Amino acid sequence: MSPLEKRAWLNICSVCPPYLVYFAIQIAFPQLLTTFMDRIICLAVVGTVHALVYLGGWLVFRHAERGEGVFADDRDRAIEARATRVAYFVMLTAMILVGVLMPFYTVGWAITNAALFSIVLTETMCNVMIVRAYRRGPRFAH
């Protein structure tokens, strides 16, 4: 497995589970988080779990790849460019929804959570596209 594909898997595995739990709590048990501080603490815990999982995986990869550099060739750059381009349009669409349409019919934490969801969705989409491209085998960049 390519080191860049491993990093994409690490991003997926460090982002999706903690934020899935966060959004499940927000949807299924909204009565648990009633105050501003409760919501901030929950968000801080989720962000900390995300950071610790990512840093732990990054240290494991760094130790395993000791002595060999992670160099991107033209195919790696093309894969990343395509994934970034797709993720950009996902982010653009989501931010239009969150920043342009939602303020007319909702306020507060609903907008905050929608914006956070769009960021998580965009990051996940980009990394899924990278993993998918490596799994499909050699192809053209477009």
Coordinates of C-alpha atoms in Angstrom, one line a residue:
M1 CA 0.0 0.0 0.0
S2 CA 1.3 3.4 -0.9
P3 CA 2.3 5.7 2.0
L4 CA -0.1 8.3 0.6
E5 CA -2.9 5.8 0.5
K6 CA -2.1 4.9 4.1
R7 CA -2.3 8.5 5.1
A8 CA -5.7 8.8 3.4
W9 CA -6.9 5.7 5.4
L10 CA -5.6 7.3 8.6
N11 CA -7.5 10.5 7.8
I12 CA -10.7 8.5 7.2
C13 CA -10.3 6.4 10.4
S14 CA -9.4 9.4 12.6
V15 CA -12.2 11.7 11.3
C16 CA -15.2 9.5 10.8
P17 CA -15.7 7.6 14.1
P18 CA -15.4 10.5 16.5
Y19 CA -17.6 12.9 14.5
L20 CA -20.1 10.1 13.8
V21 CA -20.5 9.8 17.6
Y22 CA -20.8 13.6 17.9
F23 CA -23.5 13.9 15.2
A24 CA -25.3 10.8 16.6
I25 CA -25.5 12.5 20.0
Q26 CA -26.6 15.8 18.4
I27 CA -29.4 14.0 16.5
A28 CA -30.5 11.2 18.9
F29 CA -30.0 12.8 22.3
P30 CA -30.3 16.6 21.9
Q31 CA -31.4 16.8 25.6
L32 CA -27.9 15.8 26.8
L33 CA -26.3 19.0 25.6
T34 CA -28.4 21.8 26.8
T35 CA -25.9 24.5 27.7
F36 CA -23.3 26.2 25.7
M37 CA -20.5 24.8 27.9
D38 CA -21.9 21.2 27.5
R39 CA -21.7 21.6 23.7
I40 CA -18.2 23.1 23.7
I41 CA -17.0 20.3 26.0
C42 CA -18.5 17.6 23.8
L43 CA -17.0 19.2 20.7
A44 CA -13.6 19.5 22.5
V45 CA -13.6 15.9 23.5
V46 CA -14.4 14.8 19.9
G47 CA -11.7 17.1 18.5
T48 CA -9.2 15.7 21.0
V49 CA -10.0 12.1 20.1
H50 CA -9.7 12.9 16.4
A51 CA -6.3 14.6 17.0
L52 CA -5.0 11.8 19.3
V53 CA -6.0 9.0 16.8
Y54 CA -4.4 10.9 13.9
L55 CA -1.2 11.7 15.8
G56 CA -0.9 8.1 17.0
G57 CA -1.3 6.7 13.5
W58 CA 1.0 9.3 12.1
L59 CA 3.7 8.3 14.6
V60 CA 3.3 4.7 13.8
F61 CA 3.6 5.4 10.0
R62 CA 6.6 7.6 10.6
H63 CA 8.3 4.9 12.6
A64 CA 7.5 2.2 10.0
E65 CA 8.7 4.5 7.2
R66 CA 11.9 5.4 8.9
G67 CA 14.7 6.0 6.4
E68 CA 12.5 6.1 3.4
G69 CA 10.9 9.3 2.2
V70 CA 7.3 9.7 1.2
F71 CA 7.7 11.0 -2.3
A72 CA 4.8 11.8 -4.5
D73 CA 5.1 11.0 -8.2
D74 CA 3.0 12.4 -11.0
R75 CA 0.3 9.7 -10.4
D76 CA 0.1 10.6 -6.7
R77 CA -0.2 14.3 -7.5
A78 CA -2.9 13.6 -10.1
I79 CA -4.9 11.5 -7.7
E80 CA -4.7 14.1 -5.0
A81 CA -5.6 16.9 -7.4
R82 CA -8.7 15.1 -8.6
A83 CA -9.8 14.2 -5.1
T84 CA -9.2 17.8 -4.0
R85 CA -11.2 19.1 -7.0
V86 CA -14.2 16.9 -6.1
A87 CA -14.0 17.8 -2.4
Y88 CA -13.9 21.5 -3.3
F89 CA -17.2 21.3 -5.1
V90 CA -18.7 19.4 -2.1
M91 CA -17.4 22.1 0.2
L92 CA -18.7 24.9 -2.0
T93 CA -22.2 23.4 -2.2
A94 CA -22.3 22.7 1.5
M95 CA -21.1 26.2 2.4
I96 CA -23.7 27.8 0.1
L97 CA -26.3 25.8 2.0
V98 CA -24.9 26.6 5.4
G99 CA -23.8 30.2 4.9
V100 CA -26.3 31.5 2.4
L101 CA -29.6 29.6 2.8
M102 CA -29.6 28.4 6.5
P103 CA -29.4 31.8 8.1
F104 CA -32.9 32.6 6.7
Y105 CA -34.6 29.7 8.5
T106 CA -32.4 28.6 11.4
V107 CA -29.9 30.0 13.9
G108 CA -27.3 29.0 16.5
W109 CA -25.9 25.5 16.9
A110 CA -27.8 24.2 13.9
I111 CA -25.7 26.4 11.6
T112 CA -22.5 25.5 13.6
N113 CA -23.2 21.8 13.3
A114 CA -24.1 22.0 9.7
A115 CA -20.8 23.8 8.9
L116 CA -18.9 21.2 11.0
F117 CA -20.7 18.4 9.1
S118 CA -19.8 20.0 5.8
I119 CA -16.1 20.1 6.8
V120 CA -16.1 16.5 7.9
L121 CA -17.9 15.4 4.8
T122 CA -15.5 17.3 2.5
E123 CA -12.4 15.9 4.3
T124 CA -13.9 12.4 4.2
M125 CA -14.9 12.7 0.5
C126 CA -11.4 13.8 -0.4
N127 CA -9.7 10.9 1.3
V128 CA -12.3 8.3 0.0
M129 CA -11.5 9.6 -3.5
I130 CA -7.8 9.1 -2.9
V131 CA -8.3 5.6 -1.5
R132 CA -10.6 4.7 -4.4
A133 CA -8.1 6.0 -7.0
Y134 CA -5.3 3.8 -5.5
R135 CA -7.6 0.8 -5.4
R136 CA -8.7 1.2 -9.0
G137 CA -5.2 0.8 -10.4
P138 CA -3.4 2.9 -13.0
R139 CA -5.6 5.4 -14.8
F140 CA -5.5 8.8 -16.4
A141 CA -5.6 11.8 -14.1
H142 CA -9.0 13.0 -15.4

